[in-house]
CSV table of C-alpha atoms in Angstrom, one decimal:
chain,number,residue,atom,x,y,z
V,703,UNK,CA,76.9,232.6,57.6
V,704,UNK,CA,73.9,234.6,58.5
V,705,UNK,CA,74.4,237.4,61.1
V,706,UNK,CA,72.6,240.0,62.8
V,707,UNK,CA,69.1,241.3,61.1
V,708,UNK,CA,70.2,238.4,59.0
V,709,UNK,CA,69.1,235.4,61.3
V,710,UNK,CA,65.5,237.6,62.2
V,711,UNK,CA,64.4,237.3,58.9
V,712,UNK,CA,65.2,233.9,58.2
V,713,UNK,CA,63.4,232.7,61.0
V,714,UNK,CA,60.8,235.2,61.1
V,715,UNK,CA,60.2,235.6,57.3
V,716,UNK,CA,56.9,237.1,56.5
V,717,UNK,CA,56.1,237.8,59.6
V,718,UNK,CA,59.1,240.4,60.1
V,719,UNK,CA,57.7,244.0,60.2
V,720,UNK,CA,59.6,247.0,60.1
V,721,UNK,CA,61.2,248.7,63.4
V,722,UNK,CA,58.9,251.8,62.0
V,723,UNK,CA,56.0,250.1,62.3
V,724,UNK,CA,54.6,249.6,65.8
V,725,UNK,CA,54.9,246.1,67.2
V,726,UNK,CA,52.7,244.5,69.0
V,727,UNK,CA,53.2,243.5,72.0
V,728,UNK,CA,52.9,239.7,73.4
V,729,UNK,CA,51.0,239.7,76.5
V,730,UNK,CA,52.2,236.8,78.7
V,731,UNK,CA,49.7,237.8,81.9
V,732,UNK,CA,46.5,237.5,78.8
V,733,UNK,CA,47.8,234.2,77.7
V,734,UNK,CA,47.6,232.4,81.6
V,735,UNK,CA,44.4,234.7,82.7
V,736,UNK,CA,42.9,232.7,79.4
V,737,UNK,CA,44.7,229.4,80.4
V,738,UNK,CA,43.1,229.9,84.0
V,739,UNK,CA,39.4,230.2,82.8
V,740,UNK,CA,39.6,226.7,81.2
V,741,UNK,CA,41.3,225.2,84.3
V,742,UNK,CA,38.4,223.4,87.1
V,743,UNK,CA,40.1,223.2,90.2
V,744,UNK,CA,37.1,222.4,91.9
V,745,UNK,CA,37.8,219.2,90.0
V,746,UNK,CA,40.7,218.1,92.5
V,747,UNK,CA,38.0,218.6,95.5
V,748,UNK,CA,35.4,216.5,94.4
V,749,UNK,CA,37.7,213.3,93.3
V,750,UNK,CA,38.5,213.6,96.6
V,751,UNK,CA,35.2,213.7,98.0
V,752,UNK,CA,34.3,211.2,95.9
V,753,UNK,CA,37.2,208.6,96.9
V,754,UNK,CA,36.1,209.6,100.5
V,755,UNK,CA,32.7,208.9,99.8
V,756,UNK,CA,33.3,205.4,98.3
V,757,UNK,CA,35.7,204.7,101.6
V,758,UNK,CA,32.6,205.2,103.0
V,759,UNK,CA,30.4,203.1,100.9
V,760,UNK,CA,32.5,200.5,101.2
V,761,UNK,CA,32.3,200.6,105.0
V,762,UNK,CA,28.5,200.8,104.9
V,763,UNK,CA,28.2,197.6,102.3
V,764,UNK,CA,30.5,195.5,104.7
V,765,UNK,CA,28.3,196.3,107.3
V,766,UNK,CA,25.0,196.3,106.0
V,767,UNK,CA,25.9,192.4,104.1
V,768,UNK,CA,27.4,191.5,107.8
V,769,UNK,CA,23.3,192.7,109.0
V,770,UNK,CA,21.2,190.9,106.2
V,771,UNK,CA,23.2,187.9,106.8
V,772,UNK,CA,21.8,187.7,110.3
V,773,UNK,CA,18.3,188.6,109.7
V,774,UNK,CA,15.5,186.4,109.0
V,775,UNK,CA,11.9,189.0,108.4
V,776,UNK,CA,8.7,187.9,107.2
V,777,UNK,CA,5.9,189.7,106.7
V,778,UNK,CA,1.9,188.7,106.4
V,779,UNK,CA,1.6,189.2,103.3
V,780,UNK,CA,4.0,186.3,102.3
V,781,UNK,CA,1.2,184.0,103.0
V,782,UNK,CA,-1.4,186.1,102.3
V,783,UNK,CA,-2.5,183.0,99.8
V,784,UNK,CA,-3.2,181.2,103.1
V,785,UNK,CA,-6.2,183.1,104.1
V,786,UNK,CA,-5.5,182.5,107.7
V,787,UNK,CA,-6.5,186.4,108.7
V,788,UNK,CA,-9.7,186.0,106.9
V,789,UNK,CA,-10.4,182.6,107.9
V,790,UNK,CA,-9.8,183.6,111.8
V,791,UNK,CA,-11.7,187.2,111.4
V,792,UNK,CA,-15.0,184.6,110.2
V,793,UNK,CA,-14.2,182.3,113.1
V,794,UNK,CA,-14.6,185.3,115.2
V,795,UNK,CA,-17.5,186.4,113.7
V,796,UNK,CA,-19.5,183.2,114.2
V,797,UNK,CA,-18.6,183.0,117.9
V,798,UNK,CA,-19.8,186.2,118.7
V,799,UNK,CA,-22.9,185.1,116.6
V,800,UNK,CA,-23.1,182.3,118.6
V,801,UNK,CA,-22.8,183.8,121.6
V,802,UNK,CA,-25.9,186.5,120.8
V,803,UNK,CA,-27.8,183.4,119.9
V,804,UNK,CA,-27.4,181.9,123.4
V,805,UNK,CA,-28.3,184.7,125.1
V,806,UNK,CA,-31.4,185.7,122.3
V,807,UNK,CA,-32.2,181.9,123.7
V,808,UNK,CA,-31.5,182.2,127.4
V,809,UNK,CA,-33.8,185.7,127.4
V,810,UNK,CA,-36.9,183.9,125.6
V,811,UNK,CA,-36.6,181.5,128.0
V,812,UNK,CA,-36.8,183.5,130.8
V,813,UNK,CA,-39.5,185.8,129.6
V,814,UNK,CA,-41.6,182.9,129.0
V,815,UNK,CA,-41.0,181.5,132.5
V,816,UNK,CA,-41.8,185.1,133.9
V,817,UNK,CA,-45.1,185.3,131.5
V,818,UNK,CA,-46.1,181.9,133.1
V,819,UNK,CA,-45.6,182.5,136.9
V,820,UNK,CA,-47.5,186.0,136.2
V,821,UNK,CA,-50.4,183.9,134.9
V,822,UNK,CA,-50.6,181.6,137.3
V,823,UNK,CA,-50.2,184.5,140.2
V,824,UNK,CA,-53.5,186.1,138.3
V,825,UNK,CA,-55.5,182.9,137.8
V,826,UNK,CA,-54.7,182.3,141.6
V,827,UNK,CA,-55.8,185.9,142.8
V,828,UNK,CA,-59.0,185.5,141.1
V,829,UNK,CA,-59.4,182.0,142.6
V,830,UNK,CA,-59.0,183.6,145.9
V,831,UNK,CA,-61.6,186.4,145.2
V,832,UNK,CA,-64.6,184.1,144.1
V,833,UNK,CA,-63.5,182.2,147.4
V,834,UNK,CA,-64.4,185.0,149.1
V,835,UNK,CA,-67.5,186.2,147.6
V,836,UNK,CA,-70.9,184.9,150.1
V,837,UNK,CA,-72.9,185.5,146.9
V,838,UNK,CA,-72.2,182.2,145.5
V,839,UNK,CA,-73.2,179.1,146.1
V,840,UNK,CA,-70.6,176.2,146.1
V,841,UNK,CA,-71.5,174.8,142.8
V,842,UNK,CA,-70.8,178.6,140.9
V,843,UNK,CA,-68.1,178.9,142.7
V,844,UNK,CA,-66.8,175.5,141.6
V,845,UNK,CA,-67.5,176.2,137.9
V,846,UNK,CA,-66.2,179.2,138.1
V,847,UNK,CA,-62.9,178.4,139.4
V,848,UNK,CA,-63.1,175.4,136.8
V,849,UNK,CA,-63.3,178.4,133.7
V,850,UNK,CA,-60.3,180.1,135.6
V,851,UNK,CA,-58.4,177.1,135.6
V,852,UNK,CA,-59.2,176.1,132.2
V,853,UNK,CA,-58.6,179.5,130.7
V,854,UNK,CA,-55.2,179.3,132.6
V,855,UNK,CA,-54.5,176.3,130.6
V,856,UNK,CA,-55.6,177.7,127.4
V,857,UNK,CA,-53.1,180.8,127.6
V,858,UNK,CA,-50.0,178.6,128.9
V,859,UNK,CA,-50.6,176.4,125.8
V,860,UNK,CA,-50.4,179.5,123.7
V,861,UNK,CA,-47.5,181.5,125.6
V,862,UNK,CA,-45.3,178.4,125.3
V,863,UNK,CA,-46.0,177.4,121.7
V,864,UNK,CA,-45.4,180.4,120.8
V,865,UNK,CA,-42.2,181.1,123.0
V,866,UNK,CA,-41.0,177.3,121.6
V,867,UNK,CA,-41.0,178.5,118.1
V,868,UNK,CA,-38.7,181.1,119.0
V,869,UNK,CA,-36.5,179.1,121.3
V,870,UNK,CA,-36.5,175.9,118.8
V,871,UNK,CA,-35.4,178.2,115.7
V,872,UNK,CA,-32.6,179.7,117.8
V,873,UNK,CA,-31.8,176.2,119.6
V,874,UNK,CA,-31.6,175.0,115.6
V,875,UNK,CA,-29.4,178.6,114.6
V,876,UNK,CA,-26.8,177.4,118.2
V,877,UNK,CA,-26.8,173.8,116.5
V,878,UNK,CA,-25.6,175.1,112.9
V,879,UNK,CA,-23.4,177.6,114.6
V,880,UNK,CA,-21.7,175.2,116.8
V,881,UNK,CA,-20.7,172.9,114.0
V,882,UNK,CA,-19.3,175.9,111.9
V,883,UNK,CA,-17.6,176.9,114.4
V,884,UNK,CA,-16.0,173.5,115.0
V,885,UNK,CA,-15.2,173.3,111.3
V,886,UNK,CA,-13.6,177.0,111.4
V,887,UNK,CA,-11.1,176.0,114.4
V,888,UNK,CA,-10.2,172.9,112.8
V,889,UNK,CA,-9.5,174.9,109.6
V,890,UNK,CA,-7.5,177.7,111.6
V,891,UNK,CA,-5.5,175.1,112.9
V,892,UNK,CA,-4.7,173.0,109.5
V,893,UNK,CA,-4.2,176.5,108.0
V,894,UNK,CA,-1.9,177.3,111.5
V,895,UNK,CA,0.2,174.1,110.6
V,896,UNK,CA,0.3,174.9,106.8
V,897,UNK,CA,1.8,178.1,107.7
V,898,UNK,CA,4.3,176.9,109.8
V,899,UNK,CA,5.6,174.3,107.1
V,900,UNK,CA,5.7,177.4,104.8
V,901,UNK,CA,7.1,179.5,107.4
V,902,UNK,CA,10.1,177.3,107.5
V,903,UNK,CA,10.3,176.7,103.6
V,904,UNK,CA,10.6,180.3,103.4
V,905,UNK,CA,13.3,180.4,106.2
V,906,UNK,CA,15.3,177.6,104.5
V,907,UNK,CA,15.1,179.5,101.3
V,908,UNK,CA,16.2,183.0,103.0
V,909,UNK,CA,19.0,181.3,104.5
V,910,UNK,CA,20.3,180.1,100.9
V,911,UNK,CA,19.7,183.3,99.0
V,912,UNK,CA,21.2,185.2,101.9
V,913,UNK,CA,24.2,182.9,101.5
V,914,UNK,CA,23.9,184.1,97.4
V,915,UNK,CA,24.0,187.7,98.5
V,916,UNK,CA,26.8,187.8,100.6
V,917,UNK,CA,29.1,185.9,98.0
V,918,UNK,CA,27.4,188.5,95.2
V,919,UNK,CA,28.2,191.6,97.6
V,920,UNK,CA,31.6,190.9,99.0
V,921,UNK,CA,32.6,189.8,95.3
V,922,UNK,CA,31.2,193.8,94.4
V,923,UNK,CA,32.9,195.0,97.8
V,924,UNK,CA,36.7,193.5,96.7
V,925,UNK,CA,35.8,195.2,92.8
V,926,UNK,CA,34.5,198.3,94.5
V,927,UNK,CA,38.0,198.7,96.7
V,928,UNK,CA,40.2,197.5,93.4
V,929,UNK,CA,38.6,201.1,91.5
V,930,UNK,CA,39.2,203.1,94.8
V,931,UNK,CA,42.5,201.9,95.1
V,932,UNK,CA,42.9,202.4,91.3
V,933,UNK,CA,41.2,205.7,91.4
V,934,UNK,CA,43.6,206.7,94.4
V,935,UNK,CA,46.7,206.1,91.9
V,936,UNK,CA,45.6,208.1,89.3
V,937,UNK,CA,44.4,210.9,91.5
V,938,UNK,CA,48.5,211.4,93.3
V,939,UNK,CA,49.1,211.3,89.2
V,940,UNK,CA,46.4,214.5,89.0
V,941,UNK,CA,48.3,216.1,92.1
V,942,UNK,CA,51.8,215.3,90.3
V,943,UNK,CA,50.5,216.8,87.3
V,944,UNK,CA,49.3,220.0,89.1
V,945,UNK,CA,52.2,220.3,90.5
V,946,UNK,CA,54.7,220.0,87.2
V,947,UNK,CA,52.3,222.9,86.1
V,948,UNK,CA,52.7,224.8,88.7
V,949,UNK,CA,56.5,224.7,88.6
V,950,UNK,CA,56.3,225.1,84.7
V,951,UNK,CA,54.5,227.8,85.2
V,952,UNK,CA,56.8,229.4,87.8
V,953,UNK,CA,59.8,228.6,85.9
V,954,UNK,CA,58.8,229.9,82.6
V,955,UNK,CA,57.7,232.9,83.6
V,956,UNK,CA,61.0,233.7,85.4
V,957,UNK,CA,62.8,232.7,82.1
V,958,UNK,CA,60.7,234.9,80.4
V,959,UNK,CA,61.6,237.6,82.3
V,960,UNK,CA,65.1,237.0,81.4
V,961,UNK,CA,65.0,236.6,77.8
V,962,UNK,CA,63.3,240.0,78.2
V,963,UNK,CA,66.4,241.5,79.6
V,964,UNK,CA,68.8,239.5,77.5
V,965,UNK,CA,67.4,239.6,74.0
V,966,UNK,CA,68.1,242.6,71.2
V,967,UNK,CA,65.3,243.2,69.7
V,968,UNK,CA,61.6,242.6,69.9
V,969,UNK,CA,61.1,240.1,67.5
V,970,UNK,CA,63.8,237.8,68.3
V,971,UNK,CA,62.0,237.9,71.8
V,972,UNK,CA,58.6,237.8,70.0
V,973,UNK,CA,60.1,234.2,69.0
V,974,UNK,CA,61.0,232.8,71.6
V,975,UNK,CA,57.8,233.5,73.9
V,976,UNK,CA,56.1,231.8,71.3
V,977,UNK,CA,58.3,228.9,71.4
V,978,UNK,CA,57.2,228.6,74.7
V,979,UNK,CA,54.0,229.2,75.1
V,980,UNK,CA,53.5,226.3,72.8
V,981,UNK,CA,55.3,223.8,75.1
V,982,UNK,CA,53.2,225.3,77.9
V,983,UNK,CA,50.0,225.0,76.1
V,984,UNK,CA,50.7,221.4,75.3
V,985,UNK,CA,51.4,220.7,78.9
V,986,UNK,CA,47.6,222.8,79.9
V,987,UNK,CA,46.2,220.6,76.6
V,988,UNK,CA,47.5,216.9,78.6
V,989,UNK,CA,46.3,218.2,81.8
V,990,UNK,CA,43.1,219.5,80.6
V,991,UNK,CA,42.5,216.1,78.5
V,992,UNK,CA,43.3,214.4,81.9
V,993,UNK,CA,40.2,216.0,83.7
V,994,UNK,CA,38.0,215.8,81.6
V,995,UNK,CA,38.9,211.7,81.9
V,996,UNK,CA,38.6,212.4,85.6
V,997,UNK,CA,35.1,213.8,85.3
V,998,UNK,CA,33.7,210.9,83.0
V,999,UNK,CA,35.1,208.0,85.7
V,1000,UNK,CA,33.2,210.7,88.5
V,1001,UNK,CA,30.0,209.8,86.0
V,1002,UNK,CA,30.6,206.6,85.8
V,1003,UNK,CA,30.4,206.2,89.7
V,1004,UNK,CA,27.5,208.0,89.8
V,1005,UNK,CA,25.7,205.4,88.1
V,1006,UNK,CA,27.1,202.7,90.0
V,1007,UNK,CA,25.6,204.2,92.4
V,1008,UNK,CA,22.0,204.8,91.1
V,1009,UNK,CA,21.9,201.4,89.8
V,1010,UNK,CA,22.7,200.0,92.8
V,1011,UNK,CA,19.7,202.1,94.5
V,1012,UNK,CA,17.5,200.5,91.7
V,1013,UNK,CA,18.7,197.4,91.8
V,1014,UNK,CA,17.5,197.0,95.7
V,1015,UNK,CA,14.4,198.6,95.0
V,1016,UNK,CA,14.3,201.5,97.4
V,1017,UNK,CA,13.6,204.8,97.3
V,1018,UNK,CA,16.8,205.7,98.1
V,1019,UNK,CA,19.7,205.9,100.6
V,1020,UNK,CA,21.3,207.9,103.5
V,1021,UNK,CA,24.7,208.0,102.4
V,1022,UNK,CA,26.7,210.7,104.7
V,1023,UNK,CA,24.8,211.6,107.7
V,1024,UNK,CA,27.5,213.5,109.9
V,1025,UNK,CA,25.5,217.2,109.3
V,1026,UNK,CA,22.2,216.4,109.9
V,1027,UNK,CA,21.2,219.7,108.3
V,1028,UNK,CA,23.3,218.8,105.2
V,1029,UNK,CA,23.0,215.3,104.2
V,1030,UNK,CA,24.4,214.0,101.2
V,1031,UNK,CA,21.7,211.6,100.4
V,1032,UNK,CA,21.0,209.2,96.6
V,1033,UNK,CA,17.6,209.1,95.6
V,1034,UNK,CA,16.0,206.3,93.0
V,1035,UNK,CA,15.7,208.9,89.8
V,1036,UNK,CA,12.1,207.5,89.1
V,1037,UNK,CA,11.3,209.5,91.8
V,1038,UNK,CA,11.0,213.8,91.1
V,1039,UNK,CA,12.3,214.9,93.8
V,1040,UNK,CA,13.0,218.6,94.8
V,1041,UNK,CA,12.6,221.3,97.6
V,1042,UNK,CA,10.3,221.0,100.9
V,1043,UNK,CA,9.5,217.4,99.7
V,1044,UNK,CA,9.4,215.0,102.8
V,1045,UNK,CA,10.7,211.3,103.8
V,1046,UNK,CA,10.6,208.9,106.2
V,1047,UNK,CA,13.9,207.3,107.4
V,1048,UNK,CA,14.2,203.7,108.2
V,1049,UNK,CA,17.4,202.0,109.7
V,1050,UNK,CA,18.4,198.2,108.6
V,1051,UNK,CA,15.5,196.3,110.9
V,1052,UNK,CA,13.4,198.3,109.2
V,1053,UNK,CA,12.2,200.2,112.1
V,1054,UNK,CA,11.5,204.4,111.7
V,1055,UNK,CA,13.5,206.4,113.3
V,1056,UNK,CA,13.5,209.6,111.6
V,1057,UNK,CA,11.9,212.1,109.3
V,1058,UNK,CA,13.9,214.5,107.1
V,1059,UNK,CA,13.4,217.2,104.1
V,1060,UNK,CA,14.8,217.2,100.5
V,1061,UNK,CA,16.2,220.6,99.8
V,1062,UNK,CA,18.5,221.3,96.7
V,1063,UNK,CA,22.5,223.1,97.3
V,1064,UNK,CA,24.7,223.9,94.1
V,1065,UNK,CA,22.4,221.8,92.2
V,1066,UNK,CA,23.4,218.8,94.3
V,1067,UNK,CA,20.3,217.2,96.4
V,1068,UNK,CA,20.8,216.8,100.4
V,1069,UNK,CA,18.2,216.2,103.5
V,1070,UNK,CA,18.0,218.1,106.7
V,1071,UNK,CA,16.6,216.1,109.8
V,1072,UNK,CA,12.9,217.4,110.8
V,1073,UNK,CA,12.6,214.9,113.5
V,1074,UNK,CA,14.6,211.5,115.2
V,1075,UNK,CA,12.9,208.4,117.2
V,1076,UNK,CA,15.0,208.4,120.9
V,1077,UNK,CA,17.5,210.6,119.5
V,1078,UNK,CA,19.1,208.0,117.4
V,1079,UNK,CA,21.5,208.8,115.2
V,1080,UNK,CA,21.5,207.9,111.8
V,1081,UNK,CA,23.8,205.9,109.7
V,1082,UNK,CA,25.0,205.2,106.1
V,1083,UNK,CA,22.8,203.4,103.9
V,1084,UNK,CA,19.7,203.8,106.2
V,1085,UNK,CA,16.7,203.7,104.0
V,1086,UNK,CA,14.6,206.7,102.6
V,1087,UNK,CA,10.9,206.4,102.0
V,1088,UNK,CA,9.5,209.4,99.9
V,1089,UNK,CA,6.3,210.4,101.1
V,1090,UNK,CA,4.4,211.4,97.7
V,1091,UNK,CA,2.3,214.2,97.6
């Protein structure tokens, strides 16, 4: 039987120094102050920041799905095979040729009229002069007023030759331009009908993928609410954990004060600090291993969420508007984003309605509001467009 100084150095063996030795001292506050630095409670904050932000994601995807199955857009460019804006902007071009033509024509006419009532005013002022002259004798006068006449003739001939050249090689332009234009509107219109059989193709095929989509997105929205709900389990597990530490902690260091005031001698308290401190430091090991679980599943969100920007191919998305001067936003990571850059901010009919700036806090990226359309006010998943410089 083992008694006294007996039982130290059995347990203690080597490690038993002698009372004239100085003893060092355990230090139980150095041991949590170094337990502490390698605890994140920030940690605890954003799990639940994230759980609210997927709350609100999930929201946003019921209501955005609800949206796209409503809406039926096209754009021009759909049909931009068609041709139908070119075809329409050379109709439009040979009318108003046409129409320059007819008046080129209707102006050569009435300068030639106007040249030939001006001659014939002339030849008849002269013919009233030589009627009046006493000098002459009937038969001068006669002749005379013949050359007149016949020079008259002479100059008509030429002024309306030369005036029908112009008028017959616009009267031939209005001819071709006539029939092209006839063939253009009969092309605008079989290009009009074309478009209208593609146009409801096109509305036909929307309806079925849009059907697709909202199968695809509720099926993500029931998996997406299956890891909150999951993620909500193992975060009251976190809080329990905390909590067991917390009382641990508590507890032990009350029994440690105890032991203090019950125990002999220094080493046999020596011993049983250490004792434990090693439960303790298991417990801080399993709690520590926990968070660091709880940080990769944070990661692994984060690229559901990136992929999901990618996948839609935008530039990104409004995801937590309530402080419009600190907007958590998700930008497509193709883009190099960073301080002072701009975007434009479109809701789910893709109409603007505001503008905002990029601007980085606690390396984490978020948008203030430069400017709104009406005063609306902005909602989840409205779409960013990055303005590149």
């Amino acid at each position: 039987v083992f008694r006294g100084p007996e039982v130290v150095k059995v347990f203690l063996g080597e490690h038993l120094t002698s009372r004239e030795n100085p003893v060092q001292i355990y230090s139980l506050n150095e041991e949590f102050a170094l337990a502490r630095k390698n605890r994140r409670p920030s940690l605890f904050f954003i799990v639940l920041g994230f759980m609210i932000f997927l709350g609100g994601l999930s929201f946003a995807l019921r209501h955005v799905i609800e949206k796209k199955a409503q809406e039926v857009s096209f754009s021009i460019p759909d049909f931009e095979d068609l041709n139908l804006a070119e075809l329409i902007n050379t109709a439009k071009n040979a009318e108003e040729r046409l129409n320059r033509v007819r008046e080129e024509l209707e102006k050569s006419r009435s300068q030639m009229e106007a040249k030939l009532k001006s001659l014939e005013a002339e030849t008849e002022k002269r013919i009233r002069a030589l009627s009046q002259r006493k000098n002459l004798s009937p038969r001068e006068r006669a002749k005379r007023i013949r050359e007149l006449r016949q020079g008259q003739t002479q100059e008509k001939g030429k002024l309306q030759k030369n005036y029908q050249e112009q008028m017959d090689s616009r009267s031939k332009e209005l001819s071709e331009l006539e029939s092209k234009l006839s063939a253009y509107e009969k092309q605008v219109q079989d290009t009009a009908r074309r478009n209208r059989i593609s146009l409801e193709k096109a509305r036909q095929d929307y309806r079925v993928q849009a059907a697709e989509q909202r199968t695809h997105y509720q099926k993500e929205l029931r998996e997406t609410e299956k890891q909150l709900k999951l993620l909500e389990g193992k975060l009251k597990d976190y809080e329990n954990r905390v909590s067991q530490f917390t009382d641990t902690h508590r507890n032990f260091k009350e029994e440690v004060e105890n032991l203090r005031k019950l125990s002999h001698s220094k080493e046999e308290d020596l011993l049983l600090t250490r004792s434990q401190l090693s439960a303790l430091q298991g417990t801080n090991s399993t709690i520590t291993s926990s968070l660091e679980k709880k940080s990769s599943q944070l990661g692994h969100y984060e690229y559901a969420v990136d992929f999901f920007t990618r996948k839609r191919k935008e530039n990104g998305y409004i995801l937590d508007p309530r402080d419009p001067n600190r907007m958590i936003v998700a930008v497509n990571k193709s883009y190099a984003v960073g301080n002072g850059d701009k975007a434009l901010v479109y809701d789910e009919e893709d109409n603007y309605v505001a503008s905002v700036e990029f601007f980085n806090e606690d390396g984490e990226l978020k948008a203030r509001v430069l400017e709104k359309v009406n005063g609306k006010e902005l909602e989840p998943f409205y779409k960013i467009l990055v303005r590149l410089k």
